[in-house]
Coordinates of C-alpha atoms in Angstrom, one line a residue:
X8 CA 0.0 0.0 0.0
X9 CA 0.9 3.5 -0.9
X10 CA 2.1 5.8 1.8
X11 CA 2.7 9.6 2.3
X12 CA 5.1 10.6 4.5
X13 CA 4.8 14.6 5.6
X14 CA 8.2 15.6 7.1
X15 CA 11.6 16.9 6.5
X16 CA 14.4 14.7 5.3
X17 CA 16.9 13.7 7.6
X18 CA 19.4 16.0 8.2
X19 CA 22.3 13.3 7.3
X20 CA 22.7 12.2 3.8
X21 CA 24.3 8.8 4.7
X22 CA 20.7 6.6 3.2
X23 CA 17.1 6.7 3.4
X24 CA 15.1 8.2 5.8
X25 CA 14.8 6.1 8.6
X26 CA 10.6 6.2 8.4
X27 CA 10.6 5.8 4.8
X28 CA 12.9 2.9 5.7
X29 CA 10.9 1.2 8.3
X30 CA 7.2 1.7 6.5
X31 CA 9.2 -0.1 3.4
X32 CA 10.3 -3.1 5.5
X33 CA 6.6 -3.6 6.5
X34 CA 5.7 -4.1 3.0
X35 CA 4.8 -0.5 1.6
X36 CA 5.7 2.1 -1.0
X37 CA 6.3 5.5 1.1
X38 CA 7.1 8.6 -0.4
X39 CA 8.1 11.7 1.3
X40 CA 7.1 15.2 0.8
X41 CA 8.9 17.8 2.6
X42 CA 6.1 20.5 4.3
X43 CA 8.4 22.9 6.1
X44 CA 11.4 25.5 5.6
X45 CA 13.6 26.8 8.0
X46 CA 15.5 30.4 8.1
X47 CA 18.2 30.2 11.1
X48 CA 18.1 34.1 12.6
X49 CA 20.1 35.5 15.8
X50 CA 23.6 33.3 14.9
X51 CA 25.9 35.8 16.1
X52 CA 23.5 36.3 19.6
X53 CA 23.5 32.2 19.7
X54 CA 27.1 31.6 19.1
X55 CA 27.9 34.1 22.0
X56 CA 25.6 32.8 24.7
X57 CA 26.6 29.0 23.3
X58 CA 30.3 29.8 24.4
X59 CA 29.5 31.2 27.6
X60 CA 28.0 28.0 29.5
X61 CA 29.1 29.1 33.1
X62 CA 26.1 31.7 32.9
X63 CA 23.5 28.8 32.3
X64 CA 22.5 26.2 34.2
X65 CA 21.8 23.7 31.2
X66 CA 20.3 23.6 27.8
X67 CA 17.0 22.5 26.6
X68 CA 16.4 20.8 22.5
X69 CA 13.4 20.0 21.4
X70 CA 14.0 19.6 17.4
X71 CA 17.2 18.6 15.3
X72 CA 16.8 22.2 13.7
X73 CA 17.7 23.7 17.1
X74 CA 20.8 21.9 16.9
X75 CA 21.3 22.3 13.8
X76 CA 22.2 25.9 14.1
X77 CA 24.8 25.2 16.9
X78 CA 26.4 23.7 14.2
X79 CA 25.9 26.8 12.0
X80 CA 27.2 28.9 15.1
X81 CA 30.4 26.6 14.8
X82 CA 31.1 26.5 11.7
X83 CA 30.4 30.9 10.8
X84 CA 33.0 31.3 13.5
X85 CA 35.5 28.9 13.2
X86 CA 35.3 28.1 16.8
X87 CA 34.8 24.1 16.4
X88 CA 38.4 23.8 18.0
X89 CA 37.9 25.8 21.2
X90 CA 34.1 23.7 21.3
X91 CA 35.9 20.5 21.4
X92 CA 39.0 21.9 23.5
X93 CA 36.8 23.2 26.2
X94 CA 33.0 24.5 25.9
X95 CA 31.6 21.0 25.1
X96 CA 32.9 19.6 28.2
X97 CA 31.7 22.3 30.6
X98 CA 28.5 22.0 29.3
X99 CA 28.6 18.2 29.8
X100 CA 28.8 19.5 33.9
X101 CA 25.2 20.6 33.4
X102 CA 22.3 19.3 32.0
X103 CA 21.2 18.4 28.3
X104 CA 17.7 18.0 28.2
X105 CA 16.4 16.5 24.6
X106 CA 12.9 15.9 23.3
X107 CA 13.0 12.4 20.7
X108 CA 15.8 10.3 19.3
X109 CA 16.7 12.2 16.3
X110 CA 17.3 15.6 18.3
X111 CA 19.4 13.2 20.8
X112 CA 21.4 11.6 17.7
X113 CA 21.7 15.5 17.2
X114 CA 23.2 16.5 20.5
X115 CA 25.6 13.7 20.5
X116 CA 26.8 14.7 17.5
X117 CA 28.1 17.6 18.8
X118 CA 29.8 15.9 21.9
X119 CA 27.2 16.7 24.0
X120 CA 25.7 13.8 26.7
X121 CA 21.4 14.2 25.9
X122 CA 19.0 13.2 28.6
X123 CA 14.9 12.7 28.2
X124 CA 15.6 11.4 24.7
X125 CA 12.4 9.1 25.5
X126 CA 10.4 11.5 26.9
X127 CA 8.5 11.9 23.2
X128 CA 7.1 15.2 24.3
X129 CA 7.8 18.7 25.6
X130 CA 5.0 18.3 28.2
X131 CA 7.0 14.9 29.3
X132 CA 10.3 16.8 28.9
X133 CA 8.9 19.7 31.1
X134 CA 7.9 17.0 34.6
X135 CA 11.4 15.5 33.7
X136 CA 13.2 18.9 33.8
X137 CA 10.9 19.9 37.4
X138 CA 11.7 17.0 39.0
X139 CA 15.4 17.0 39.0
X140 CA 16.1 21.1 39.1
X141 CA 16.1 23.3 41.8
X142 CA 14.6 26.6 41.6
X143 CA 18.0 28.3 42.1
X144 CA 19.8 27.1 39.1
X145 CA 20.7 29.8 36.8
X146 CA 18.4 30.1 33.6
X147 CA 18.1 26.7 31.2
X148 CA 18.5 28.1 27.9
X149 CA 16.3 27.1 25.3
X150 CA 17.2 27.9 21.3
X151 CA 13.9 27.6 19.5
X152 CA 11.5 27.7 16.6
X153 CA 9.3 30.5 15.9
X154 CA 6.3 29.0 16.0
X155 CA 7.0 26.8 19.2
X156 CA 4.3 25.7 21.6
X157 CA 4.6 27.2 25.4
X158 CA 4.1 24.0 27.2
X159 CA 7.3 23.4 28.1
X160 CA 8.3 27.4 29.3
X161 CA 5.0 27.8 31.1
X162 CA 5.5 24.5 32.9
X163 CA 9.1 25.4 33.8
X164 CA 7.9 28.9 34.9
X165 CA 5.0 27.7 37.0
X166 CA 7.2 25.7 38.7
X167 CA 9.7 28.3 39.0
X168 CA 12.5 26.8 36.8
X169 CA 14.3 29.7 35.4
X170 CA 14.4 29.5 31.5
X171 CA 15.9 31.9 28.8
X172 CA 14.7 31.2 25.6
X173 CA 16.4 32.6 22.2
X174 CA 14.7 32.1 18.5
X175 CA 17.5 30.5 16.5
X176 CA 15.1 29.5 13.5
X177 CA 12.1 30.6 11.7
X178 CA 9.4 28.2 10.5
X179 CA 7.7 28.6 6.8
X180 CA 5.6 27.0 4.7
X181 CA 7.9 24.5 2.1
X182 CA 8.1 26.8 -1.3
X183 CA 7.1 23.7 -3.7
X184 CA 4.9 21.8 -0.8
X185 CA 1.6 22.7 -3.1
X186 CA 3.5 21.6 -6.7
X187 CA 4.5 18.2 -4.9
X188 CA 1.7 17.0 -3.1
X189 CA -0.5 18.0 -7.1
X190 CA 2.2 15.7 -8.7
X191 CA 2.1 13.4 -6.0
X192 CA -1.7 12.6 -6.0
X193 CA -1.8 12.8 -10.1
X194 CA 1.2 10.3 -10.8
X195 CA 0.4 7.9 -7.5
X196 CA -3.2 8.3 -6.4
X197 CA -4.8 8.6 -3.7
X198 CA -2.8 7.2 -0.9
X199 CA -3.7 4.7 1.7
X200 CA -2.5 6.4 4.3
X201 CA -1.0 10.2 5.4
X202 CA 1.4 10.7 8.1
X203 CA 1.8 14.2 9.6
X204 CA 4.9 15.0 11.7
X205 CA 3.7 18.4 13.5
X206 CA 0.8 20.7 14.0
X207 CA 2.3 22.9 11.2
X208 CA 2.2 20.1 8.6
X209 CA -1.2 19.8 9.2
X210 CA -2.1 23.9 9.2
X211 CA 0.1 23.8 5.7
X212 CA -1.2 20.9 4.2
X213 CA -4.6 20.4 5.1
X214 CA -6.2 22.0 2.5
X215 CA -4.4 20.8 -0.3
X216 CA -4.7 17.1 1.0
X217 CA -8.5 17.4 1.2
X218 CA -8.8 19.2 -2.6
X219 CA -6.7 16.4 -3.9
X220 CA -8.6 13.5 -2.7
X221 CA -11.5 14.4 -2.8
X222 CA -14.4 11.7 -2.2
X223 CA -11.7 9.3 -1.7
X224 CA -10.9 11.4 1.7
X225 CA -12.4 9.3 4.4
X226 CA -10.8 6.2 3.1
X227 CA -7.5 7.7 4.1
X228 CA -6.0 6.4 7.1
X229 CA -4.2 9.5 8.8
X230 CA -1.6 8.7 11.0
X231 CA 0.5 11.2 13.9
X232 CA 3.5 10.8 15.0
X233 CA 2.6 12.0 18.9
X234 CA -0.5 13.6 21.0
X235 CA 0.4 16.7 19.8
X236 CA 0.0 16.5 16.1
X237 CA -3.3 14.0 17.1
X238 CA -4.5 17.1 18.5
X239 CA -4.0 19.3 15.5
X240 CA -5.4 16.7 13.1
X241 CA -8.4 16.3 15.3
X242 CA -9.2 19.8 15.6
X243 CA -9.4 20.2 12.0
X244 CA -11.9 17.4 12.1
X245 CA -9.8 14.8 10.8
X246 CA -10.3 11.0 11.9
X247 CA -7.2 9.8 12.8
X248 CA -6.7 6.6 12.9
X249 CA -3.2 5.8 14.5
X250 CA -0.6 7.4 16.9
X251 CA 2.9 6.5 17.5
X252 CA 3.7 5.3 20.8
X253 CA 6.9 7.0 20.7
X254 CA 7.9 9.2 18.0
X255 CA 10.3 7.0 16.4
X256 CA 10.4 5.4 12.6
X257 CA 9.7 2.1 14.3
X258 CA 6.8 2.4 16.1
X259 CA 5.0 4.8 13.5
X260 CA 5.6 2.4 11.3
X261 CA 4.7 -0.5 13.7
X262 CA 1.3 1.8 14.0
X263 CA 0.7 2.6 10.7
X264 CA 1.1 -1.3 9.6
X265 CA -1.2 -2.6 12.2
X266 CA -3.7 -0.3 11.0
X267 CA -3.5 -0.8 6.9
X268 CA -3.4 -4.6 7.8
X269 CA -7.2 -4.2 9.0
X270 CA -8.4 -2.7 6.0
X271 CA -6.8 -6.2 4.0
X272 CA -8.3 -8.3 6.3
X273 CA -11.5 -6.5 5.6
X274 CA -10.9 -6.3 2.4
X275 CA -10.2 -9.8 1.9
X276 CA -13.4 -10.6 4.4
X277 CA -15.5 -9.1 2.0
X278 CA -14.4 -10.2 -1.6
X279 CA -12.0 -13.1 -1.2
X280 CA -8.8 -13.4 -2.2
X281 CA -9.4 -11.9 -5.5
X282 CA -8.9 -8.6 -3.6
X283 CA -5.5 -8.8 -3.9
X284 CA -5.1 -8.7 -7.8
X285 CA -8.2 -6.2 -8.4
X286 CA -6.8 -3.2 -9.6
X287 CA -8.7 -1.2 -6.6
X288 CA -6.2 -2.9 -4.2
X289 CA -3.3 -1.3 -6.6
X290 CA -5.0 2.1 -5.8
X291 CA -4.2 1.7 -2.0

């Protein structure tokens, strides 16, 4: 069965993407169409605060693209020597809180020791970060998107964690997200199932997705990769029909397969196993 994947490449061009990957092990064709672009903004005020960990008491990641300008930082300012030589390990001393796997792969990239990388959310990451710091700490800082939620800095403030919080990249709509997901539905169909990676997917693509399929809508199984993005989707009405457990490649794919299995066995239920060389069965 067909599959569209809504997300951002991985960052690392060393093979596929790990959830293209996994839904193709289970037995399906996924293709994936990239919703967002990013603008990095504030390098020279990130780098500076980045080399000055003795005024912070740890940092806070919740996305790849977060850390992802660190490495921006290092590289403009050809300070990747005095990093290694010294900055990276007094961070070490304090705490690196991560949201996810990928943003932990992330961290360690950059010689930095992640915890929380199962956490899954920032609502998760926020309990984590209360329970082990005291209110005396100086500030967590917190490089961020433009367009992030304030669940984790109202919980940390409620709770009076200090937090300093920086915008280090700006969110956007994907320039040719429109002219791929036309192509996409013309050359492919009508998938059997849509995976959306964040509220903004779903604010960006929503429309189009709907215009595209048309009739065929409610015979798309929409999948999320966490409560958050289940909450989007719902809002907008959507009947969504699995949820990661963890927002990982495996288990959305582990979701995803359990769910597109039903419709065979329904399928097959229903018209015997002639289902499986109809050319309707081709369309999913």
């Amino acid at each position: 069965m067909r599959i569209l994947v809504l997300k951002e490449p991985r960052d690392e061009e060393s093979g596929p993407d790990p959830y293209v990957k996994e839904l193709e092990s289970h037995g399906h064709k996924a293709t994936l169409i990239p919703v967002l672009s990013f603008k990095f903004v504030s390098l020279n005020t990130f780098s500076d605060k980045l080399f000055q960990p003795e005024k912070y008491g740890g940092l806070i990641f919740t996305s790849p693209r977060a850390v992802e300008a660190v490495k921006m930082c290092l590289e403009a300012e050809e300070r990747r020597g005095e990093w290694n030589k010294s900055i990276k390990d007094k961070w070490n001393t304090k705490s690196i809180y991560v949201v996810g796997k990928a943003t932990a792969a992330s961290v360690q990239s950059l010689g930095l020791k992640p915890l929380g990388e199962d956490t899954g959310t920032a609502d998760v990451l926020s309990r984590l970060i209360i329970e082990r710091e005291d209110t005396n700490i100086p500030p967590l800082f917190f490089p961020c998107g433009s367009i992030k939620r304030e669940v984790l800095p109202t919980a940390l403030r409620e709770n009076g964690v200090p937090l300093e919080t920086l915008t280090v990249y700006q969110t956007a709509e994907h320039p040719d997200l429109e002219k791929n997901l036309k192509n996409y539905f013309t050359e492919q169909g009508t998938p059997a199932s849509i995976a959306f990676f964040s509220p903004s997917g779903v604010k960006f693509c929503l429309e189009a997705v709907q215009g595209l399929s048309g009739e065929e809508l409610t015979e798309i199984k929409f999948a999320a990769i966490g409560p958050t993005t289940r909450d989007a989707m719902t809002a907008e009405g959507l009947c969504v029909s699995c949820t990661a457990e963890k927002p990982t490649a495996e288990h959305l794919a582990a979701a995803i397969a359990k769910v597109l299995a039903k419709v065979l066995y329904i399928l097959y239920c229903s018209h015997g196993s002639e289902v499986f060389t109809h050319s309707a069965v081709i369309s999913l």
